[in-house]
Coordinates of C-alpha atoms in Angstrom, one line a residue:
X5 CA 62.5 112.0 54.5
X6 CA 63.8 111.6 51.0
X7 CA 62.1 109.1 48.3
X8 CA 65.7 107.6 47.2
X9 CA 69.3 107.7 48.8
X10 CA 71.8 106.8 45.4
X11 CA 74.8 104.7 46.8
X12 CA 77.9 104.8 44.5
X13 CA 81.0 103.6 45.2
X14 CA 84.2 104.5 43.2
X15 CA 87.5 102.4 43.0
X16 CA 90.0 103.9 40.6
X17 CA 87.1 104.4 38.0
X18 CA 86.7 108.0 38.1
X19 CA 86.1 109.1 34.8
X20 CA 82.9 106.4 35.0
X21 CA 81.7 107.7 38.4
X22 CA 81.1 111.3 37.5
X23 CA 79.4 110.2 33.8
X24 CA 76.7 107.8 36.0
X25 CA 76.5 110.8 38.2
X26 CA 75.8 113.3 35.3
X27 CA 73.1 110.5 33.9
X28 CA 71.4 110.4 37.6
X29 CA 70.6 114.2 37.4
X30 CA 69.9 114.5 34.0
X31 CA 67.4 111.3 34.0
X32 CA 65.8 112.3 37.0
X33 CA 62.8 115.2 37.6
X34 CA 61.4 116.9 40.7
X35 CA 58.6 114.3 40.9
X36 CA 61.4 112.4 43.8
X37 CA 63.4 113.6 46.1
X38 CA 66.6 112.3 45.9
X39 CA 70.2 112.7 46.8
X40 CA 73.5 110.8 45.3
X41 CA 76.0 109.6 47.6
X42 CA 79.6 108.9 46.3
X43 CA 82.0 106.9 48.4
X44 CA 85.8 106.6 47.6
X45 CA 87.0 102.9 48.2
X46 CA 90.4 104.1 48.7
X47 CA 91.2 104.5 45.3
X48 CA 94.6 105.7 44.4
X49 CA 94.9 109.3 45.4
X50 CA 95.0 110.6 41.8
X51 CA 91.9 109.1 41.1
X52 CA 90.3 110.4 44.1
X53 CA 91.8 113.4 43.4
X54 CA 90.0 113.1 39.7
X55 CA 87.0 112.5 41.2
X56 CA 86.7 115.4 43.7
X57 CA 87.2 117.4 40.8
X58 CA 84.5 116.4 38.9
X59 CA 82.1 115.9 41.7
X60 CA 82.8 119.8 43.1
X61 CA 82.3 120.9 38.8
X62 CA 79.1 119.0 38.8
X63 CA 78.0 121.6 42.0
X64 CA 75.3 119.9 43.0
X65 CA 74.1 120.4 46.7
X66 CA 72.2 116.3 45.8
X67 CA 75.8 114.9 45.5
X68 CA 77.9 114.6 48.8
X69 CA 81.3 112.5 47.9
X70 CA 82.3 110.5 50.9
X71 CA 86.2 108.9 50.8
X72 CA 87.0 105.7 53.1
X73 CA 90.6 105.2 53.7
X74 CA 90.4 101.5 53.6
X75 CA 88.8 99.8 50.4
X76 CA 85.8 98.1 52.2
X77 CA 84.8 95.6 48.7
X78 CA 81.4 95.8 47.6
X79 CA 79.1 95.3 50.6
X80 CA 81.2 97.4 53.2
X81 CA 81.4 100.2 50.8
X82 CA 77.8 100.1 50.1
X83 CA 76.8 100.1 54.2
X84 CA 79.5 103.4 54.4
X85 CA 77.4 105.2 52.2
X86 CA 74.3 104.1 53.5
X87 CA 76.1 105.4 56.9
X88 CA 76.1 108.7 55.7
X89 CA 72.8 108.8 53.6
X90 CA 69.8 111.2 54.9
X91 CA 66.8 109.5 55.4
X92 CA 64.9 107.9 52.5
X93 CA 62.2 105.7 51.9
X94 CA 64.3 103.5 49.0
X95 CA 68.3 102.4 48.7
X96 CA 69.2 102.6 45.1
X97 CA 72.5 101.0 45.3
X98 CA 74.1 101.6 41.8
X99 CA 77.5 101.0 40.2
X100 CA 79.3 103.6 39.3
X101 CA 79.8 102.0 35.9
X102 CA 76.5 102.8 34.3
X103 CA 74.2 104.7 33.2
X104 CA 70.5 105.5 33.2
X105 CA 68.9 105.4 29.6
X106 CA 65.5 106.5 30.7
X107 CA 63.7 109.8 31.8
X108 CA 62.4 109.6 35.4
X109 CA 63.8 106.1 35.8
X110 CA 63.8 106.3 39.7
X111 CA 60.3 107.8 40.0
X112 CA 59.2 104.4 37.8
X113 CA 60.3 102.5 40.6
X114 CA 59.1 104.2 43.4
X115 CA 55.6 103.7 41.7
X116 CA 56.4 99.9 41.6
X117 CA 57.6 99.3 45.0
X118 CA 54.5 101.2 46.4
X119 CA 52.1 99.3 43.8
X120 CA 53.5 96.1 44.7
X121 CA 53.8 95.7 48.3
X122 CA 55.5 92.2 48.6
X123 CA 58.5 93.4 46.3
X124 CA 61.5 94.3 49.1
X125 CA 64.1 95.1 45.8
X126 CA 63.7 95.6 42.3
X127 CA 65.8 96.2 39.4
X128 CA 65.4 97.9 35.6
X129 CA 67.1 96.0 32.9
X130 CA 70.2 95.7 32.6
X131 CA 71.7 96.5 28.6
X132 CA 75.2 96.5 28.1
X133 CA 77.5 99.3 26.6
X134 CA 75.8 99.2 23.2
X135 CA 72.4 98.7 24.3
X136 CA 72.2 94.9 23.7
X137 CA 70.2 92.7 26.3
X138 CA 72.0 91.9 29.5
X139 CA 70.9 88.9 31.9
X140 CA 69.9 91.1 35.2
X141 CA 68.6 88.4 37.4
X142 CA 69.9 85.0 38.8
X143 CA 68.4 82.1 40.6
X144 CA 70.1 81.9 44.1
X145 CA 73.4 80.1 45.3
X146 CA 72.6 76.6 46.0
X147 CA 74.0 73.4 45.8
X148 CA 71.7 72.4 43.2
X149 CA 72.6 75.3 41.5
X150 CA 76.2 74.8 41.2
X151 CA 75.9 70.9 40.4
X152 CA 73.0 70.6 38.5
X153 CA 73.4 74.1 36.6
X154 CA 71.1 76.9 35.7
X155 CA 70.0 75.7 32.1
X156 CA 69.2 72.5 33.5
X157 CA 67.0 73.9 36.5
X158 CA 65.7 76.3 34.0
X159 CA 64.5 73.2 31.9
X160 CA 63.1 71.0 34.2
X161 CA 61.1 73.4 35.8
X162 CA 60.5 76.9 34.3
X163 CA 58.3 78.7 36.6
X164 CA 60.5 77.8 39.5
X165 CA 63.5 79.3 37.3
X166 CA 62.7 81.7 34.7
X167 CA 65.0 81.8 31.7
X168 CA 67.1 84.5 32.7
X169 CA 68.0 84.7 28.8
X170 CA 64.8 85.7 28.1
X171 CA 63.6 89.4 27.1
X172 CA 60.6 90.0 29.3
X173 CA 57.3 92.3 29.0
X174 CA 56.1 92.7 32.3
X175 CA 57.3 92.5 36.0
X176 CA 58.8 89.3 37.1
X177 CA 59.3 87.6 40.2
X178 CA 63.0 86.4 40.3
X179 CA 65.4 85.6 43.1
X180 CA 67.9 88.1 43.5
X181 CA 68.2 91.0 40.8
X182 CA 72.1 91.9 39.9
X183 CA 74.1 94.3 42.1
X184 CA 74.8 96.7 39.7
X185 CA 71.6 98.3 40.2
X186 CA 69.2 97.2 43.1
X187 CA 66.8 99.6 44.1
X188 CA 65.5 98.4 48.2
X189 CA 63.1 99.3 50.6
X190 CA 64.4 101.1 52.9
X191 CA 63.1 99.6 55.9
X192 CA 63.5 96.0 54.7
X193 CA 67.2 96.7 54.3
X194 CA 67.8 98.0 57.8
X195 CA 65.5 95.4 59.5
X196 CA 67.9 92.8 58.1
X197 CA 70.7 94.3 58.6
X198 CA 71.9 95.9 54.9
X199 CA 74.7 93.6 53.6
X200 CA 76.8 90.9 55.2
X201 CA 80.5 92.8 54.9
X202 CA 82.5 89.4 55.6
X203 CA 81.3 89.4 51.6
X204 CA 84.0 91.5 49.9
X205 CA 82.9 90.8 46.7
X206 CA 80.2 89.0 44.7
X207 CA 77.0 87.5 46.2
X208 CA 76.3 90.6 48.2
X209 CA 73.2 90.8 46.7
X210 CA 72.2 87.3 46.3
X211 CA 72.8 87.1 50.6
X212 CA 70.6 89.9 50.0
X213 CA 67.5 89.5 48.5
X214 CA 67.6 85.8 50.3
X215 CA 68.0 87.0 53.8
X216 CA 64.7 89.8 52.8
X217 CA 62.5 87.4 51.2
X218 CA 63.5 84.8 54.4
X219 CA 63.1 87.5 57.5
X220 CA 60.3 89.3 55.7
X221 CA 58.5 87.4 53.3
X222 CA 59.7 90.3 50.1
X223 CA 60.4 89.3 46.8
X224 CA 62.9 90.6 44.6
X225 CA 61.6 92.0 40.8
X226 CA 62.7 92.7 37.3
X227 CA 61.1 95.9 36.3
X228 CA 61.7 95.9 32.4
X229 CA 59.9 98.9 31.4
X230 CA 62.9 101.1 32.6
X231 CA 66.4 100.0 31.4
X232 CA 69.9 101.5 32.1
X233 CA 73.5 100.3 30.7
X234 CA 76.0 98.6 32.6
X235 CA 80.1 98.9 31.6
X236 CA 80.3 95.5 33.2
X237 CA 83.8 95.0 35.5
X238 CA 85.0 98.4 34.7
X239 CA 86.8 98.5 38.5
X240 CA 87.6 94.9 38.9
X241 CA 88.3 92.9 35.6
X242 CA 88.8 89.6 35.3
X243 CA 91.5 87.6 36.2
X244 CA 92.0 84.3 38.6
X245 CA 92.4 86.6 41.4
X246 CA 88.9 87.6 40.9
X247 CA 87.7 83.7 40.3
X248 CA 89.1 82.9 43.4
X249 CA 87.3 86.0 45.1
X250 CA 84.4 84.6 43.9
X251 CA 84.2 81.0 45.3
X252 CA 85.7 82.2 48.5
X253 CA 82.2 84.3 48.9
X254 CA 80.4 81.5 47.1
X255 CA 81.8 78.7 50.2
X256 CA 81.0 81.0 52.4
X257 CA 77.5 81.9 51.3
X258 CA 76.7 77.8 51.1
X259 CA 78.4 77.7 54.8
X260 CA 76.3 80.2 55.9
X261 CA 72.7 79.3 53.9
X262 CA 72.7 75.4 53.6
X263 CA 74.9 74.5 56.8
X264 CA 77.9 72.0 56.6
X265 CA 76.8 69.1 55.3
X266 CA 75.4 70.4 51.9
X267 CA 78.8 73.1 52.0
X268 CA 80.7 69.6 51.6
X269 CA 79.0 68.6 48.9
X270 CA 79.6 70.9 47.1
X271 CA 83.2 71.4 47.9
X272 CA 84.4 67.5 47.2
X273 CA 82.5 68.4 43.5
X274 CA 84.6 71.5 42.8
X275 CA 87.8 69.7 44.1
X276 CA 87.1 66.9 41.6
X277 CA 86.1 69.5 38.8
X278 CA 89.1 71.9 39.6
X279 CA 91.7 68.9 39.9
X280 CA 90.6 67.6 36.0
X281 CA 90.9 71.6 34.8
X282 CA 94.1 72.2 36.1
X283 CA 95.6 69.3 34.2
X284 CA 94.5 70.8 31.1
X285 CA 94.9 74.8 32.9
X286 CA 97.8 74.7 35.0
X287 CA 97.0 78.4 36.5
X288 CA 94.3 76.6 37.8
X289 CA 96.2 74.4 40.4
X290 CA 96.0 77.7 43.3
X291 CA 92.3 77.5 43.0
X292 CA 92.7 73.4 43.3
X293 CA 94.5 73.6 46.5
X294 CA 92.0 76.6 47.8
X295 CA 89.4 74.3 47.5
X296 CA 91.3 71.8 48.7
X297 CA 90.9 73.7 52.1
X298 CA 87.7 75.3 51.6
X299 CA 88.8 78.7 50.2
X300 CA 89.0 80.4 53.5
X301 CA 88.1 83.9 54.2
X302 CA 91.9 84.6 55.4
X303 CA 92.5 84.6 51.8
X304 CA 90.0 87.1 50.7
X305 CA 91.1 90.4 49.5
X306 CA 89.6 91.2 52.2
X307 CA 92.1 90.9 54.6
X308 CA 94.8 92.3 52.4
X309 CA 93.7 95.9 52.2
X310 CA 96.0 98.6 53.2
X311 CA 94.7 102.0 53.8
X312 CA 95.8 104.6 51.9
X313 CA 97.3 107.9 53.1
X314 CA 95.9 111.4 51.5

């Protein structure tokens, strides 16, 4: 059995993929065993094409490149990789879009999680391209959350809600660590059930780390002794399409996690919020009327994949 099974997942970012590939092996000694997984999210052939390339130059027997002819979003192309993962004692589900900046970085973590038994996922800090502080954790999804806002919880009651601005010296307990790098137990993952795929993307890991520290009593940890640099959206951008990709999976995280009642809450304050904006933001108005209906999942990217042909 391995120590750690890397999960990557490519979409049209090639040039990205093999430099976090390269910073994998060159950050990482024989003190764990460890093998990368790539997958493809059907990215357009010449980029997969790229990739293949780079992946067979970097010759590596650790590296085994994996291409799904559907893009699956974040959470399905995750579970294909862990699909075709050996077995390991750790998931280290990493975007393709960053980099380690420390020697041994996995190995640090493996000593962590087996120091700190109650920790189910974990997560170095997060710098961005030019090595300036990042915010790598997050307080999770709630109606309270969205109404009240994070600086207020944060305010009223610190230890509940750590500053997540904050540059910390030791281990923290948080709720849910960032998906661009979560490193999980194994076992924990499996037992409940890796990642909900009717997430596409965003709040994969949030649904995460919630549904671990629910069905198994783990927490979730910043580790910030190791650190590693994040090209943040470098495959998806931003745009509205994305905003609205996002509150579709936020509804449907509230749906799922607080039931009906507290879902409509929160939807009659976004309606309200959105109707106001998009006097001011006419582009806005689509999002309005999602809301309006409760950004169903029909109208997640989702369902609009087409697979490609190689």
């Amino acid at each position: 059995m391995l120590d750690v099974s890397c999960i990557l997942i490519n979409y049209n970012t090639s040039q990205y993929s093999i430099a976090c590939i390269n910073s994998i092996l060159e950050n990482t000694g024989d003190s764990v065993t460890y093998e990368i997984v790539i997958v493809d999210n059907a990215s357009k052939k010449e980029d997969y094409l790229a990739l293949k390339e780079g992946v067979s130059k970097i010759n590596s027997e650790k590296v085994t490149l994996v291409r799904s002819l559907i893009n699956t979003g974040f959470g399905g192309g995750n579970m294909t990789g862990v699909e075709h993962a050996l077995p390991c004692k750790y998931f280290a589900f990493i975007n393709n879009d960053t980099l380690f900046k420390i020697p041994n970085t996995l190995a640090v973590l493996v000593d962590f999680m087996k120091a700190t038994p109650n920790a189910g996922v974990c997560s170095p800090q997060m710098l961005d391209e030019k090595g300036n502080f990042r915010k790598t954790f997050d307080h999770f999804a709630s109606p309270k959350r969205e109404i009240l806002k994070r600086g207020f919880l944060e305010f009223i009651n610190p230890k509940r809600f750590p500053n997540r601005k904050k540059r910390y010296e030791q281990p923290l307990k948080v709720d849910y660590v960032q998906g661009a790098f979560m490193f999980v137990d194994a076992q924990d993952f499996k037992d409940v059930g890796g990642f909900d795929t009717h997430l596409f993307l965003y709040y994969e890991e949030s649904d995460l780390c919630r549904r671990i520290l629910k069905q198994k009593g783990k927490q979730a940890y910043l580790v910030p002794s190791v650190e590693y640099i994040h090209f943040e959206s470098a495959s998806t951008g931003s745009n509205l399409t994305m905003k609205i990709e996002q509150k579709i999976s936020l509804f449907y995280y509230l749906k799922k996690h607080f039931g009906w009642f507290q879902f409509k809450i929160v939807q009659v304050y976004f309606v309200i919020r959105y109707f106001f904006s998009s006097l001011f933001k006419p582009k806005n108005w689509k999002l309005f009327f999602l809301m309006v209906k409760g950004m169903p999942t029909s109208q997640s990217l989702k369902h609009k994949q087409k697979p490609v042909h190689d």
